[in-house]
Amino acid sequence: MPGALLATTLLAMLLASCGGGSGGASPASIPATTPAPTPAPTNCSVRIDADASIEAGKTAGATALACSGTLADVTWTQVSGPVVNLLAARSQTVAFEPGVAGTVRLRADVRLADGSAASATADIAVSAAPAGSYVTLRADHSVRPETNTSVRAWPMLIGGDTVRDIVWTQVSGPIVTMDTANNKLLMFKTPTTTVDTVLRFRAVMTTGSGRQDQDEVSVGVEAQPAKPNYYLFDSTQRVHPYRSAGVYTGALARCVYDIGLYYETSAKNNVCSVGTLPLLQAEAGPGAVPSVAQIMGRVLVSHDFLGANFEQFLLTQDTHGDFRRLLAGVTAIVLGSHVRPSYYTYGTGAIYLDANNLWLTPDQRDVVTEVPDYRLAFADGLNYSAFGRQVKNNDYARRSFPSTDRISRSTEELVLEIGRLLYHELAHASDFFPATQRTLNPALPIYDNVAGRIDSGALASDALTTQYPLQSVEMKALGQVLFQGAVVTEAQKAYTAFDVGGFFGADVASDDYAYSSSREDLAMLFEEFMMSYRHGVQYDIAFTNVYTEGMTAPQVIVGWGQRGRIAEAAIKPRIKLVLARIAPWIDLAAVDSLPAPILMKVGASWDANLVLAPSVGASARPVQPSILRAGSASAPRPGRDDLKLRDRR
């Protein structure tokens, strides 16, 4: 790599993004009592900070803390008591919801940074469930310093009672700034710390009948070394190999998700060589398609269920082998509860995927952060909003999953979640390492294997820009505002939805995210084509009046919109170029068979533009799911569900 890279420049270039304590109830006020911290025993290696007691039905938590130094590995097991589910058994903090009374004994077995082993146990007494309405906080968890995280309050209401108010306070630990604008959701950024510590918060709920109940939650903050100069990662989280006996198990975390990784120049870096962690293609063999077993040997997870769900998805939903072929171009897959947004980086050759795309049950969803993508704020000040959705037969292809509901979903439904995301992030990977460029120099870091092609403009995304460039000066500038954080200008503040639709509609991008960079231009084309070609799903895009919190879809008025834009005649050659370069097994003739694009009705609501043409088949509307299927695709949706930046890669 010629020259030195500034840390911030390198980071920007490398990233292609895309439970509570004891509670009680009373009819009046609840005295705030702060338990004294448990002193560390003399000569201890590890100690546990845990709830002493909990009511059945509420969330209990326990955190393993290093008495000094850091914990390299943690494994929680239940020793005795009523059986509970430990979803975060490899995290420093574990949470569970006991269903019956008893005493739950937990054991934490740890390996310290110096390689020594230790263990500790904790007992949590479980009493009978509350007799009336109560609140539980989901869920206790651990994160690293300077990480944005969240905890949700779940009111459990009896006899038609309602919530009058929920008030949050911090009980212990270094003071943080709490965001409780939504009183059912606590969000905050963890403090910098050099030792393992615990933050504890309390939520007091008052119901319409005057009943009060409280619950507490603990968030562990894991000590970790400071970032070096020329760092690759702003932050990381604790992850572990999903397969403990994989060929490259020992190299995964230190090579692709370590806060200590840095790259200054080709001569000054500590990034792993390709020989230490090669592309999956090298393990599968030249031209071969990796097996699911080989892929799972490259997976790092924050929670084991993420690996299990990902594996089941590959086994049952990758019927054409597209994902396995594309995964041959990566070194590893990181699945994390606090990865947001998802991204690919050629600094490590790995993809990093947001766990929100992989949960199947409410308990699994509880561990996933609700902190929004930081880029949401970039649209502040603009006079329009961008909306998008996935559509099939004039209806939503994807169900709505409100964060306030306890919803489950099937592996099949993950096609619209992790499937869409994989097409996008793996398009990035194949842009840098297509099938024809996967024979690498094992002595060099992966970046040094592609730096020459980047510098010479030899990537597929470069060819796309050269042969079929985006033209709109206005959209290019808006792309830097929306996705890169550039300051919005007065002229841009004056643009209406109609104006922006005019800029966009006259150009050859399939999505406004294409104006973030040429790399995103390519990835959006590939994602949208594959979702249409393989799954019959079309994408809607629209520019509307400014959305404000609480608006419903009928209140969102379209200034310009289109369905299936990738089938525009001027866009088809761009898709063919992308497919030829990164997915040569796809017949290019398929591009000419895409469903014709349809313009939306300007001046009509976003909701009214859902049905744009007769559906495939005999009936004008598809067969509807039963109302017993919670969160059905056709159920009324809040307007915010379709804000494009809420679901951005």
Short mmCIF file of C-alpha atoms in Angstrom, two decimals, residues 160-596:
data_model
loop_
_atom_site.label_atom_id
_atom_site.label_comp_id
_atom_site.label_asym_id
_atom_site.label_seq_id
_atom_site.Cartn_x
_atom_site.Cartn_y
_atom_site.Cartn_z
CA GLY A 160 -57.16 -3.91 31.44
CA ASP A 161 -54.77 -1.72 33.45
CA THR A 162 -52.72 0.85 31.55
CA VAL A 163 -49.32 2.49 31.93
CA ARG A 164 -49.41 6.02 33.30
CA ASP A 165 -45.66 6.50 33.49
CA ILE A 166 -42.28 4.77 33.65
CA VAL A 167 -39.42 6.61 35.37
CA TRP A 168 -35.80 5.51 35.01
CA THR A 169 -32.93 6.20 37.40
CA GLN A 170 -29.33 5.04 37.53
CA VAL A 171 -28.68 3.15 40.75
CA SER A 172 -24.94 2.52 40.59
CA GLY A 173 -21.84 2.62 38.44
CA PRO A 174 -20.14 5.45 36.56
CA ILE A 175 -22.74 8.04 35.60
CA VAL A 176 -24.02 7.88 32.02
CA THR A 177 -26.36 10.13 30.04
CA MET A 178 -29.69 8.34 29.82
CA ASP A 179 -31.97 8.77 26.81
CA THR A 180 -35.52 7.96 27.95
CA ALA A 181 -37.47 10.03 25.44
CA ASN A 182 -39.43 6.84 24.93
CA ASN A 183 -40.17 5.91 28.54
CA LYS A 184 -40.26 2.20 27.70
CA LEU A 185 -36.75 2.30 26.27
CA LEU A 186 -33.48 3.28 27.96
CA MET A 187 -30.56 4.07 25.67
CA PHE A 188 -27.09 5.22 26.68
CA LYS A 189 -23.41 5.05 25.80
CA THR A 190 -21.21 3.06 28.14
CA PRO A 191 -18.35 4.92 29.83
CA THR A 192 -14.64 4.43 29.36
CA THR A 193 -13.25 2.11 32.02
CA THR A 194 -10.00 0.31 32.70
CA VAL A 195 -11.58 -2.34 34.94
CA ASP A 196 -14.67 -4.50 34.61
CA THR A 197 -17.62 -2.67 36.09
CA VAL A 198 -21.40 -2.85 36.34
CA LEU A 199 -23.99 -0.17 35.66
CA ARG A 200 -27.33 -0.66 37.37
CA PHE A 201 -30.60 1.04 36.46
CA ARG A 202 -34.10 1.02 37.96
CA ALA A 203 -37.44 1.59 36.24
CA VAL A 204 -40.54 2.40 38.29
CA MET A 205 -43.86 1.90 36.51
CA THR A 206 -47.07 3.60 37.63
CA THR A 207 -50.27 2.23 36.16
CA GLY A 208 -53.57 3.92 35.49
CA SER A 209 -54.99 2.31 38.63
CA GLY A 210 -52.21 3.84 40.75
CA ARG A 211 -50.28 0.61 41.24
CA GLN A 212 -46.49 0.86 41.21
CA ASP A 213 -43.90 -1.76 40.44
CA GLN A 214 -40.18 -1.60 39.84
CA ASP A 215 -37.42 -3.66 38.32
CA GLU A 216 -33.67 -3.27 38.00
CA VAL A 217 -31.25 -4.21 35.27
CA SER A 218 -27.47 -4.58 35.17
CA VAL A 219 -25.24 -3.79 32.22
CA GLY A 220 -21.67 -5.01 32.50
CA VAL A 221 -18.92 -2.92 30.96
CA GLU A 222 -15.95 -5.06 29.98
CA ALA A 223 -12.51 -3.54 30.27
CA GLN A 224 -10.45 -3.66 27.11
CA PRO A 225 -7.20 -2.10 25.86
CA ALA A 226 -7.28 1.35 24.31
CA LYS A 227 -7.44 1.67 20.53
CA PRO A 228 -4.03 2.01 18.86
CA ASN A 229 -3.13 4.63 16.30
CA TYR A 230 -4.38 3.75 12.81
CA TYR A 231 -7.00 1.45 14.32
CA LEU A 232 -9.39 -0.59 12.19
CA PHE A 233 -12.33 -0.61 14.61
CA ASP A 234 -14.05 2.16 16.56
CA SER A 235 -15.44 -0.50 18.90
CA THR A 236 -15.90 -4.25 19.15
CA GLN A 237 -17.94 -6.65 21.25
CA ARG A 238 -17.19 -10.00 22.85
CA VAL A 239 -17.54 -12.75 20.24
CA HIS A 240 -16.41 -16.36 20.02
CA PRO A 241 -16.10 -18.96 17.26
CA TYR A 242 -19.38 -20.76 16.66
CA ARG A 243 -17.42 -23.93 15.90
CA SER A 244 -14.82 -24.62 18.57
CA ALA A 245 -12.86 -27.08 16.42
CA GLY A 246 -12.72 -25.31 13.07
CA VAL A 247 -9.54 -25.21 10.98
CA TYR A 248 -9.14 -21.47 11.62
CA THR A 249 -10.87 -21.18 15.01
CA GLY A 250 -7.77 -19.83 16.73
CA ALA A 251 -7.29 -17.06 14.18
CA LEU A 252 -10.81 -15.76 13.75
CA ALA A 253 -11.30 -13.24 16.57
CA ARG A 254 -7.74 -11.88 16.62
CA CYS A 255 -7.70 -11.47 12.83
CA VAL A 256 -11.11 -9.93 12.16
CA TYR A 257 -12.58 -8.38 15.34
CA ASP A 258 -9.92 -7.19 17.76
CA ILE A 259 -9.78 -3.62 19.04
CA GLY A 260 -5.99 -3.79 18.85
CA LEU A 261 -5.83 -4.24 15.05
CA TYR A 262 -4.18 -1.37 13.20
CA TYR A 263 -2.86 -0.59 9.73
CA GLU A 264 -0.57 2.38 9.12
CA THR A 265 1.32 1.21 6.04
CA SER A 266 2.12 -2.08 4.36
CA ALA A 267 5.22 -2.18 6.57
CA LYS A 268 3.58 -0.95 9.79
CA ASN A 269 0.53 -3.01 10.74
CA ASN A 270 -0.50 -6.03 12.78
CA VAL A 271 -3.16 -7.31 10.40
CA CYS A 272 -3.12 -11.06 9.81
CA SER A 273 -1.63 -12.37 6.62
CA VAL A 274 -3.75 -14.27 4.13
CA GLY A 275 -1.77 -17.35 5.06
CA THR A 276 -3.04 -17.03 8.63
CA LEU A 277 -6.67 -16.51 7.61
CA PRO A 278 -7.35 -17.03 3.89
CA LEU A 279 -10.52 -16.51 1.94
CA LEU A 280 -13.05 -19.32 2.19
CA GLN A 281 -12.33 -20.05 -1.46
CA ALA A 282 -8.86 -21.28 -0.53
CA GLU A 283 -10.32 -23.74 1.96
CA ALA A 284 -12.97 -24.98 -0.46
CA GLY A 285 -10.51 -25.27 -3.35
CA PRO A 286 -10.15 -23.37 -6.65
CA GLY A 287 -13.55 -22.91 -8.27
CA ALA A 288 -15.33 -25.02 -5.64
CA VAL A 289 -18.40 -23.91 -3.71
CA PRO A 290 -17.78 -23.87 0.07
CA SER A 291 -19.83 -26.29 2.13
CA VAL A 292 -22.06 -25.07 4.94
CA ALA A 293 -19.70 -26.80 7.39
CA GLN A 294 -16.72 -24.87 6.00
CA ILE A 295 -18.66 -21.62 6.22
CA MET A 296 -19.72 -22.24 9.81
CA GLY A 297 -16.06 -22.79 10.69
CA ARG A 298 -15.52 -19.10 9.84
CA VAL A 299 -18.38 -17.72 11.95
CA LEU A 300 -17.90 -15.56 15.06
CA VAL A 301 -20.96 -14.95 17.24
CA SER A 302 -21.90 -12.90 20.27
CA HIS A 303 -24.61 -15.49 21.07
CA ASP A 304 -24.71 -19.11 19.93
CA PHE A 305 -28.28 -18.91 18.67
CA LEU A 306 -27.08 -16.51 15.97
CA GLY A 307 -24.80 -19.19 14.57
CA ALA A 308 -27.51 -21.83 14.82
CA ASN A 309 -30.03 -19.64 12.99
CA PHE A 310 -27.49 -18.68 10.33
CA GLU A 311 -26.55 -22.31 9.75
CA GLN A 312 -30.20 -23.35 9.44
CA PHE A 313 -30.76 -20.52 6.98
CA LEU A 314 -27.91 -21.69 4.77
CA LEU A 315 -29.04 -25.32 4.95
CA THR A 316 -32.67 -24.64 4.06
CA GLN A 317 -32.88 -21.33 2.17
CA ASP A 318 -29.79 -21.27 -0.06
CA THR A 319 -31.44 -23.54 -2.63
CA HIS A 320 -29.46 -22.12 -5.58
CA GLY A 321 -26.11 -21.96 -3.77
CA ASP A 322 -25.85 -18.19 -4.31
CA PHE A 323 -24.88 -17.39 -0.75
CA ARG A 324 -22.31 -20.17 -0.53
CA ARG A 325 -20.71 -19.07 -3.80
CA LEU A 326 -20.55 -15.47 -2.62
CA LEU A 327 -19.25 -16.40 0.83
CA ALA A 328 -16.20 -17.90 -0.84
CA GLY A 329 -14.97 -14.31 -1.16
CA VAL A 330 -14.78 -13.59 2.59
CA THR A 331 -12.45 -14.60 5.40
CA ALA A 332 -15.05 -14.64 8.18
CA ILE A 333 -18.62 -13.81 9.18
CA VAL A 334 -19.22 -11.86 12.41
CA LEU A 335 -22.75 -12.02 13.85
CA GLY A 336 -23.16 -9.54 16.70
CA SER A 337 -25.94 -8.20 18.91
CA HIS A 338 -24.33 -4.75 18.79
CA VAL A 339 -23.14 -4.67 15.18
CA ARG A 340 -24.98 -1.71 13.62
CA PRO A 341 -24.88 -0.92 10.80
CA SER A 342 -23.83 -4.10 9.01
CA TYR A 343 -20.74 -3.75 6.85
CA TYR A 344 -17.92 -5.38 4.91
CA THR A 345 -14.30 -4.32 5.20
CA TYR A 346 -11.44 -5.27 2.93
CA GLY A 347 -9.18 -4.48 5.88
CA THR A 348 -9.96 -7.95 7.22
CA GLY A 349 -11.95 -9.49 4.36
CA ALA A 350 -14.88 -10.20 6.70
CA ILE A 351 -18.55 -9.25 6.81
CA TYR A 352 -20.16 -7.97 10.02
CA LEU A 353 -23.90 -8.57 10.28
CA ASP A 354 -26.49 -7.00 12.58
CA ALA A 355 -28.19 -9.67 14.73
CA ASN A 356 -31.53 -7.95 14.20
CA ASN A 357 -31.64 -9.86 10.92
CA LEU A 358 -31.28 -13.29 12.56
CA TRP A 359 -33.50 -13.58 15.64
CA LEU A 360 -36.40 -16.05 15.55
CA THR A 361 -37.96 -15.75 19.03
CA PRO A 362 -38.79 -12.88 21.40
CA ASP A 363 -36.12 -14.07 23.86
CA GLN A 364 -33.52 -13.97 21.10
CA ARG A 365 -34.63 -10.52 20.05
CA ASP A 366 -34.21 -9.26 23.63
CA VAL A 367 -30.41 -9.46 23.34
CA VAL A 368 -30.28 -7.29 20.21
CA THR A 369 -29.67 -3.59 20.75
CA GLU A 370 -32.41 -1.15 19.78
CA VAL A 371 -30.05 1.79 19.37
CA PRO A 372 -30.79 3.17 15.89
CA ASP A 373 -28.31 3.45 13.06
CA TYR A 374 -26.36 6.65 13.71
CA ARG A 375 -26.99 7.76 10.13
CA LEU A 376 -30.67 8.39 10.86
CA ALA A 377 -29.77 11.82 12.20
CA PHE A 378 -28.10 12.82 8.93
CA ALA A 379 -31.49 13.56 7.32
CA ASP A 380 -32.36 16.23 9.90
CA GLY A 381 -33.00 19.55 8.20
CA LEU A 382 -34.14 18.16 4.85
CA ASN A 383 -37.62 18.96 3.58
CA TYR A 384 -38.51 15.43 2.49
CA SER A 385 -38.28 11.82 3.63
CA ALA A 386 -37.29 8.70 1.70
CA PHE A 387 -39.48 5.62 2.02
CA GLY A 388 -38.94 2.06 0.83
CA ARG A 389 -40.48 -1.40 1.15
CA GLN A 390 -40.32 -4.92 -0.26
CA VAL A 391 -43.45 -5.84 -2.22
CA LYS A 392 -44.90 -9.03 -3.69
CA ASN A 393 -48.30 -9.23 -5.41
CA ASN A 394 -49.26 -5.72 -4.36
CA ASP A 395 -48.71 -6.43 -0.70
CA TYR A 396 -45.90 -6.20 1.78
CA ALA A 397 -43.55 -9.13 1.29
CA ARG A 398 -42.18 -8.67 4.78
CA ARG A 399 -44.14 -8.73 8.02
CA SER A 400 -43.93 -5.85 10.43
CA PHE A 401 -42.14 -6.64 13.70
CA PRO A 402 -42.96 -3.87 16.21
CA SER A 403 -40.40 -3.74 18.99
CA THR A 404 -43.23 -3.54 21.53
CA ASP A 405 -44.62 -6.97 20.57
CA ARG A 406 -43.41 -10.45 21.52
CA ILE A 407 -43.22 -11.92 18.01
CA SER A 408 -41.62 -15.05 16.58
CA ARG A 409 -40.68 -15.61 12.96
CA SER A 410 -39.67 -18.56 10.80
CA THR A 411 -36.38 -19.41 9.11
CA GLU A 412 -38.17 -18.94 5.78
CA GLU A 413 -38.90 -15.33 6.68
CA LEU A 414 -35.20 -14.66 7.14
CA VAL A 415 -34.82 -14.50 3.36
CA LEU A 416 -36.23 -10.98 3.59
CA GLU A 417 -33.91 -10.16 6.49
CA ILE A 418 -30.52 -11.86 6.43
CA GLY A 419 -30.97 -12.94 2.79
CA ARG A 420 -31.33 -9.38 1.57
CA LEU A 421 -28.44 -8.30 3.74
CA LEU A 422 -26.17 -11.09 2.50
CA TYR A 423 -26.77 -10.18 -1.12
CA HIS A 424 -25.74 -6.63 -0.27
CA GLU A 425 -22.66 -7.21 1.88
CA LEU A 426 -21.40 -10.11 -0.23
CA ALA A 427 -21.69 -7.93 -3.31
CA HIS A 428 -19.11 -5.72 -1.62
CA ALA A 429 -16.87 -8.70 -0.92
CA SER A 430 -17.08 -9.89 -4.53
CA ASP A 431 -16.44 -6.38 -5.80
CA PHE A 432 -13.01 -6.56 -4.17
CA PHE A 433 -12.47 -10.31 -4.49
CA PRO A 434 -14.50 -11.75 -7.39
CA ALA A 435 -14.08 -15.42 -8.30
CA THR A 436 -11.31 -14.55 -10.76
CA GLN A 437 -9.26 -12.70 -8.10
CA ARG A 438 -9.18 -15.14 -5.17
CA THR A 439 -5.69 -16.54 -5.61
CA LEU A 440 -3.83 -14.34 -3.15
CA ASN A 441 -0.29 -13.86 -1.83
CA PRO A 442 -0.35 -15.69 1.53
CA ALA A 443 2.48 -13.57 2.93
CA LEU A 444 0.52 -10.31 2.67
CA PRO A 445 -2.48 -8.94 4.57
CA ILE A 446 -5.68 -9.16 2.59
CA TYR A 447 -5.74 -5.42 1.95
CA ASP A 448 -2.32 -5.49 0.34
CA ASN A 449 -3.66 -8.14 -2.03
CA VAL A 450 -6.26 -5.75 -3.42
CA ALA A 451 -4.62 -2.32 -2.95
CA GLY A 452 -3.16 -2.29 -6.46
CA ARG A 453 -6.52 -2.96 -8.08
CA ILE A 454 -8.18 -0.30 -5.93
CA ASP A 455 -5.54 2.27 -6.86
CA SER A 456 -5.85 1.47 -10.58
CA GLY A 457 -9.65 1.56 -10.59
CA ALA A 458 -9.94 -2.09 -11.61
CA LEU A 459 -12.91 -3.12 -9.47
CA ALA A 460 -16.35 -3.93 -10.83
CA SER A 461 -17.75 -0.83 -9.13
CA ASP A 462 -15.11 1.25 -10.89
CA ALA A 463 -16.16 -0.20 -14.25
CA LEU A 464 -19.77 0.60 -13.40
CA THR A 465 -18.84 4.22 -12.73
CA THR A 466 -16.78 4.47 -15.91
CA GLN A 467 -19.22 2.84 -18.30
CA TYR A 468 -22.58 3.81 -16.80
CA PRO A 469 -21.94 6.73 -14.44
CA LEU A 470 -24.47 8.38 -12.19
CA GLN A 471 -25.15 11.89 -13.45
CA SER A 472 -27.22 13.84 -10.94
CA VAL A 473 -25.07 16.43 -9.19
CA GLU A 474 -27.89 17.09 -6.74
CA MET A 475 -28.34 13.44 -5.76
CA LYS A 476 -24.60 12.92 -5.38
CA ALA A 477 -24.47 15.83 -2.95
CA LEU A 478 -27.54 14.57 -1.06
CA GLY A 479 -25.90 11.14 -0.84
CA GLN A 480 -22.99 12.67 1.03
CA VAL A 481 -25.43 14.33 3.45
CA LEU A 482 -27.63 11.29 4.03
CA PHE A 483 -24.97 8.61 4.26
CA GLN A 484 -21.64 10.29 4.97
CA GLY A 485 -22.74 13.08 7.32
CA ALA A 486 -21.93 16.11 5.18
CA VAL A 487 -23.52 19.37 6.35
CA VAL A 488 -26.83 20.08 4.64
CA THR A 489 -26.87 23.29 2.59
CA GLU A 490 -29.63 25.90 2.43
CA ALA A 491 -30.36 24.88 -1.15
CA GLN A 492 -30.77 21.27 -0.10
CA LYS A 493 -33.08 22.27 2.74
CA ALA A 494 -35.40 23.78 0.13
CA TYR A 495 -35.71 20.63 -2.00
CA THR A 496 -39.21 19.15 -1.99
CA ALA A 497 -40.05 15.49 -2.48
CA PHE A 498 -41.09 16.36 -6.02
CA ASP A 499 -37.74 18.04 -6.67
CA VAL A 500 -35.74 15.10 -5.37
CA GLY A 501 -37.87 12.68 -7.37
CA GLY A 502 -37.06 14.65 -10.49
CA PHE A 503 -33.32 14.49 -9.81
CA PHE A 504 -33.46 10.79 -9.00
CA GLY A 505 -35.91 9.64 -11.67
CA ALA A 506 -33.86 11.16 -14.49
CA ASP A 507 -30.71 9.28 -13.43
CA VAL A 508 -29.72 5.59 -13.52
CA ALA A 509 -29.44 4.65 -9.83
CA SER A 510 -31.77 1.97 -8.50
CA ASP A 511 -31.78 3.44 -4.99
CA ASP A 512 -30.74 6.68 -3.32
CA TYR A 513 -28.14 4.73 -1.31
CA ALA A 514 -26.23 4.39 -4.58
CA TYR A 515 -25.18 8.01 -4.14
CA SER A 516 -23.23 7.14 -1.00
CA SER A 517 -20.39 5.68 -3.11
CA SER A 518 -19.74 3.65 -6.23
CA ARG A 519 -19.40 0.58 -4.00
CA GLU A 520 -22.95 1.05 -2.69
CA ASP A 521 -24.21 1.69 -6.21
CA LEU A 522 -23.04 -1.80 -7.19
CA ALA A 523 -24.32 -3.46 -4.02
CA MET A 524 -27.81 -2.00 -4.35
CA LEU A 525 -28.12 -3.11 -7.96
CA PHE A 526 -27.13 -6.65 -7.02
CA GLU A 527 -29.32 -6.81 -3.93
CA GLU A 528 -32.44 -5.61 -5.71
CA PHE A 529 -31.89 -7.84 -8.74
CA MET A 530 -31.32 -10.97 -6.68
CA MET A 531 -34.35 -10.33 -4.48
CA SER A 532 -36.51 -9.98 -7.60
CA TYR A 533 -34.91 -12.80 -9.60
CA ARG A 534 -34.70 -15.40 -6.83
CA HIS A 535 -37.61 -14.41 -4.58
CA GLY A 536 -40.08 -12.44 -6.68
CA VAL A 537 -39.73 -9.39 -4.44
CA GLN A 538 -39.80 -5.89 -5.88
CA TYR A 539 -38.51 -2.79 -4.13
CA ASP A 540 -40.53 0.41 -3.78
CA ILE A 541 -38.79 3.75 -3.39
CA ALA A 542 -40.53 7.07 -2.81
CA PHE A 543 -39.80 10.62 -1.74
CA THR A 544 -42.50 12.11 0.48
CA ASN A 545 -43.36 14.97 2.79
CA VAL A 546 -41.25 15.03 5.95
CA TYR A 547 -42.15 12.18 8.24
CA THR A 548 -42.64 13.05 11.90
CA GLU A 549 -42.98 10.58 14.76
CA GLY A 550 -46.50 9.25 15.13
CA MET A 551 -47.58 9.71 11.51
CA THR A 552 -49.32 6.74 9.93
CA ALA A 553 -48.70 5.56 6.38
CA PRO A 554 -51.84 7.30 5.01
CA GLN A 555 -50.42 10.64 6.22
CA VAL A 556 -47.25 10.19 4.19
CA ILE A 557 -47.82 11.75 0.76
CA VAL A 558 -45.77 10.69 -2.26
CA GLY A 559 -44.04 13.40 -4.28
CA TRP A 560 -42.38 10.81 -6.54
CA GLY A 561 -42.17 7.06 -6.32
CA GLN A 562 -41.56 3.90 -8.30
CA ARG A 563 -41.80 0.14 -7.95
CA GLY A 564 -39.27 -2.24 -9.50
CA ARG A 565 -36.95 0.51 -10.72
CA ILE A 566 -34.18 -1.96 -11.56
CA ALA A 567 -36.17 -2.94 -14.68
CA GLU A 568 -35.76 0.54 -16.20
CA ALA A 569 -34.19 0.21 -19.65
CA ALA A 570 -31.30 2.52 -18.73
CA ILE A 571 -30.53 0.53 -15.57
CA LYS A 572 -30.54 -2.98 -17.07
CA PRO A 573 -27.07 -2.66 -18.70
CA ARG A 574 -25.68 -1.65 -15.32
CA ILE A 575 -27.10 -4.79 -13.70
CA LYS A 576 -25.66 -6.97 -16.46
CA LEU A 577 -22.20 -5.51 -15.91
CA VAL A 578 -22.44 -6.22 -12.18
CA LEU A 579 -23.64 -9.80 -12.69
CA ALA A 580 -20.96 -10.58 -15.24
CA ARG A 581 -18.26 -9.42 -12.85
CA ILE A 582 -19.42 -10.77 -9.47
CA ALA A 583 -22.04 -13.49 -10.20
CA PRO A 584 -21.11 -15.08 -13.54
CA TRP A 585 -23.31 -18.14 -12.86
CA ILE A 586 -26.43 -15.99 -13.36
CA ASP A 587 -27.88 -15.95 -16.90
CA LEU A 588 -27.80 -12.32 -18.03
CA ALA A 589 -31.01 -12.89 -19.99
CA ALA A 590 -32.80 -12.92 -16.64
CA VAL A 591 -32.32 -9.16 -16.46
CA ASP A 592 -34.56 -8.71 -19.48
CA SER A 593 -37.33 -10.71 -17.78
CA LEU A 594 -37.66 -8.48 -14.72
CA PRO A 595 -41.19 -7.19 -14.02
CA ALA A 596 -41.79 -3.81 -15.61
#
